[in-house]
Amino acid sequence: MSVRVRFAPSPTGNVHIGNIRVAIFNWLYARHENGKFLLRVEDTDLERSTPEAIKTLLDSMAWLGLDYDEEPVYQTKQLQRHRDVAAKMIEDGFAYQKESAIFLIIMQNYSIHHSF
């Protein structure tokens, strides 16, 4: 199995040292293992995840030489997939919905054989 690691920051302002530490560690691990380093942008905070904040993130990564191996994934563009998977989990009895929240059902000693 090949290594796939990701960096998933929430670009809501300047990039901070905690984010950079995680990015560097994951990038080094992927390179050491001949794996892939992926970028997933957690841009779901629509008020603070501005185009300028995303540009700052991408510019910071480029300045540090942290290249990624696939196109970045933006969470806001995955919304329908998340809804579809949640609906399938509810339908299959692995989750339930109460008001606007979805809760996972924890089952001990149960093997899940579904591919979401």
Tab-separated table of C-alpha atoms in Angstrom:
chain	number	residue	atom	x	y	z
A	1	MET	CA	0.000	0.000	0.000
A	2	SER	CA	1.381	3.413	-0.886
A	3	VAL	CA	1.453	6.297	1.566
A	4	ARG	CA	-1.000	9.159	1.043
A	5	VAL	CA	-0.884	12.013	3.519
A	6	ARG	CA	-2.715	15.288	3.450
A	7	PHE	CA	-2.517	18.794	4.767
A	8	ALA	CA	-5.983	20.186	5.479
A	9	PRO	CA	-5.778	23.793	6.666
A	10	SER	CA	-8.690	26.139	7.171
A	11	PRO	CA	-7.553	29.286	5.341
A	12	THR	CA	-9.100	31.974	7.506
A	13	GLY	CA	-6.179	34.388	7.698
A	14	ASN	CA	-2.421	34.206	7.903
A	15	VAL	CA	-0.788	30.782	7.942
A	16	HIS	CA	0.566	30.011	11.416
A	17	ILE	CA	3.502	27.910	12.601
A	18	GLY	CA	1.254	25.055	13.766
A	19	ASN	CA	-0.100	24.624	10.247
A	20	ILE	CA	3.350	24.844	8.712
A	21	ARG	CA	4.741	22.239	11.134
A	22	VAL	CA	2.046	19.749	10.125
A	23	ALA	CA	2.526	20.503	6.431
A	24	ILE	CA	6.309	20.046	6.617
A	25	PHE	CA	6.045	16.811	8.613
A	26	ASN	CA	3.486	15.294	6.226
A	27	TRP	CA	5.401	16.470	3.138
A	28	LEU	CA	8.670	14.974	4.451
A	29	TYR	CA	6.962	11.696	5.359
A	30	ALA	CA	5.340	11.397	1.924
A	31	ARG	CA	8.630	12.108	0.160
A	32	HIS	CA	10.555	9.674	2.393
A	33	GLU	CA	8.044	6.888	1.683
A	34	ASN	CA	7.725	7.702	-2.053
A	35	GLY	CA	4.092	8.493	-1.339
A	36	LYS	CA	1.757	11.352	-2.163
A	37	PHE	CA	1.257	14.645	-0.369
A	38	LEU	CA	-2.240	16.047	-0.858
A	39	LEU	CA	-3.812	19.409	-0.101
A	40	ARG	CA	-7.401	19.593	1.112
A	41	VAL	CA	-8.589	23.153	1.685
A	42	GLU	CA	-11.150	23.346	4.495
A	43	ASP	CA	-12.916	26.406	3.064
A	44	THR	CA	-16.293	25.847	4.704
A	45	ASP	CA	-16.106	28.996	6.861
A	46	LEU	CA	-17.554	31.144	4.100
A	47	GLU	CA	-17.063	34.435	5.945
A	48	ARG	CA	-13.362	33.990	6.749
A	49	SER	CA	-12.146	31.628	3.993
A	50	THR	CA	-11.596	34.361	1.475
A	51	PRO	CA	-9.803	34.125	-1.875
A	52	GLU	CA	-7.034	36.252	-0.324
A	53	ALA	CA	-6.603	33.804	2.594
A	54	ILE	CA	-6.452	30.857	0.185
A	55	LYS	CA	-3.873	32.712	-1.939
A	56	THR	CA	-1.794	33.407	1.194
A	57	LEU	CA	-1.880	29.693	2.028
A	58	LEU	CA	-0.844	28.612	-1.473
A	59	ASP	CA	1.880	31.288	-1.665
A	60	SER	CA	3.257	30.200	1.730
A	61	MET	CA	3.415	26.576	0.648
A	62	ALA	CA	5.156	27.532	-2.595
A	63	TRP	CA	7.672	29.697	-0.714
A	64	LEU	CA	8.469	26.737	1.558
A	65	GLY	CA	8.784	24.386	-1.430
A	66	LEU	CA	5.888	22.199	-0.264
A	67	ASP	CA	4.517	20.907	-3.542
A	68	TYR	CA	1.511	18.600	-3.627
A	69	ASP	CA	0.960	15.642	-5.927
A	70	GLU	CA	-2.660	16.106	-6.984
A	71	GLU	CA	-4.955	19.043	-7.547
A	72	PRO	CA	-6.107	20.631	-4.268
A	73	VAL	CA	-9.514	19.512	-3.031
A	74	TYR	CA	-11.827	22.252	-1.789
A	75	GLN	CA	-14.388	21.084	0.761
A	76	THR	CA	-17.082	23.473	-0.485
A	77	LYS	CA	-16.932	21.692	-3.840
A	78	GLN	CA	-17.479	18.318	-2.102
A	79	LEU	CA	-20.718	19.301	-0.355
A	80	GLN	CA	-23.055	17.165	-2.482
A	81	ARG	CA	-20.827	14.096	-2.054
A	82	HIS	CA	-20.860	14.582	1.732
A	83	ARG	CA	-24.653	14.833	1.672
A	84	ASP	CA	-24.944	11.689	-0.472
A	85	VAL	CA	-22.659	9.673	1.833
A	86	ALA	CA	-24.519	10.879	4.923
A	87	ALA	CA	-27.856	9.884	3.367
A	88	LYS	CA	-26.459	6.436	2.491
A	89	MET	CA	-25.151	5.956	6.034
A	90	ILE	CA	-28.571	6.865	7.452
A	91	GLU	CA	-30.297	4.548	4.970
A	92	ASP	CA	-27.962	1.667	5.876
A	93	GLY	CA	-28.403	2.183	9.632
A	94	PHE	CA	-24.881	3.475	10.334
A	95	ALA	CA	-26.092	6.953	11.318
A	96	TYR	CA	-29.227	8.840	12.280
A	97	GLN	CA	-30.388	12.416	11.953
A	98	LYS	CA	-31.739	14.511	14.803
A	99	GLU	CA	-32.738	18.047	13.878
A	100	SER	CA	-29.958	19.323	11.599
A	101	ALA	CA	-27.175	17.070	12.956
A	102	ILE	CA	-26.153	13.595	11.816
A	103	PHE	CA	-24.848	11.150	14.394
A	104	LEU	CA	-22.808	8.032	13.699
A	105	ILE	CA	-23.916	4.811	15.337
A	106	ILE	CA	-20.975	3.130	17.030
A	107	MET	CA	-21.099	-0.648	16.779
A	108	GLN	CA	-18.557	-2.754	18.623
A	109	ASN	CA	-17.237	-5.876	16.941
A	110	TYR	CA	-18.996	-5.036	13.700
A	111	SER	CA	-17.281	-5.049	10.347
A	112	ILE	CA	-18.437	-2.544	7.744
A	113	HIS	CA	-18.198	-3.844	4.193
A	114	HIS	CA	-19.612	-0.844	2.354
A	115	SER	CA	-17.670	1.438	0.119
A	116	PHE	CA	-18.833	5.010	0.435
